[in-house]
């Protein structure tokens, strides 16, 4: 009598809004045309996610005790001038590189060195960044052996004059947050999540933010680190639920690119990109 897919009809909602419902077996599907349904996100985009919105950067003219701050007043700036001085003007392109394949049998970090394939992956990724000829000004790498080796091999193959090369313990591999869906055997109350989570969040806050107002040209920066750290940073930067980090998987030596605009808008241009590697250089297992 009834077909399996049964239109329920059209229901008016809001001014000219329409919702079309279907019953497909026991599954109910609702299609909204969002330009007419007064869509309100449950968690709207937080424009001041990095606390670098001009409103956060303009110094108050009063001191914490309520008295006037004479040195702030002495600048005698109009509100527009203050805002201009605190406004970001440039875009940051952040390239997150996962280290190459490494020896999983090593007992300590020092012994977990890149395999021969891992070294080749690092070389191919360095050559790729060289070919792209991006004006890279900064490269930061995790202090773990496999990331350090990857960064050093990459730099040998890049002709860019990188002004700032830094290492960071914040970027070391770890367990960022209990994943959803859970992973068997990983108890959410594991002490690793408790300790690493705060550190990896600190890595996100330290490295992912809009450019400082003093920066006048767009910048390209490379961060060489680890799959869990990159996946967590991607979720946080895009304001997706961080618990979803384990739903993504990244190739060894792959490049993920996040773009941070002056107004605080963030987009992802590529995730785990590894098209620069011939098939026999991809480590799939
Ligand atoms: C007073 O203003 C100056 C300039 O804006 C700022 O550097 C300083 O930290 C302020 N002092 C206090 C106590 O808020
Ligand atoms: C502040 O600037 C205005 C106009 O730019 C000027 O008329 C005024 O004299 C200045 N005040 C001080 C204290 O410098
Ligand atoms: C990357 O290499 C590690 C070993 O170093 C391996 O466990 C992992 O499966 C590889 N992942 C991918 C996606 O190539």
Short mmCIF file of C-alpha atoms in Angstrom, two decimals, residues 49-52 92 94 96 138 140 166-171 197-212 221 223 229 232-233 236 260:
data_model
loop_
_atom_site.label_atom_id
_atom_site.label_comp_id
_atom_site.label_asym_id
_atom_site.label_seq_id
_atom_site.Cartn_x
_atom_site.Cartn_y
_atom_site.Cartn_z
CA UNK A 49 38.89 32.02 20.31
CA UNK A 50 42.56 33.07 20.49
CA UNK A 51 41.97 36.11 22.73
CA UNK A 52 43.56 38.28 20.04
CA UNK A 92 49.00 32.99 8.87
CA UNK A 94 50.34 26.94 9.24
CA UNK A 96 51.55 20.84 10.13
CA UNK A 138 59.52 29.85 10.86
CA UNK A 140 59.07 24.58 14.93
CA UNK A 166 62.64 26.40 17.30
CA UNK A 167 62.06 23.18 19.20
CA UNK A 168 59.13 22.57 21.53
CA UNK A 169 58.32 20.05 24.24
CA UNK A 170 54.66 21.10 24.06
CA UNK A 171 54.40 19.42 20.65
CA UNK A 197 45.65 16.93 27.47
CA UNK A 198 46.65 20.13 29.25
CA UNK A 199 50.03 20.19 27.50
CA UNK A 200 48.62 19.62 24.01
CA UNK A 201 45.99 22.27 24.66
CA UNK A 202 48.87 24.57 25.61
CA UNK A 203 50.52 23.72 22.27
CA UNK A 204 47.31 24.68 20.49
CA UNK A 205 47.06 27.98 22.36
CA UNK A 206 50.74 28.80 21.86
CA UNK A 207 51.01 28.12 18.14
CA UNK A 208 47.52 28.60 16.74
CA UNK A 209 46.37 32.20 16.81
CA UNK A 210 45.91 35.07 14.41
CA UNK A 211 49.00 37.10 13.47
CA UNK A 212 50.13 39.81 15.89
CA UNK A 221 55.10 28.57 9.18
CA UNK A 223 55.29 22.76 12.57
CA UNK A 229 48.76 16.57 18.23
CA UNK A 232 43.61 17.64 18.09
CA UNK A 233 44.84 21.01 16.78
CA UNK A 236 40.27 22.90 18.09
CA UNK A 260 44.11 31.82 10.05
#
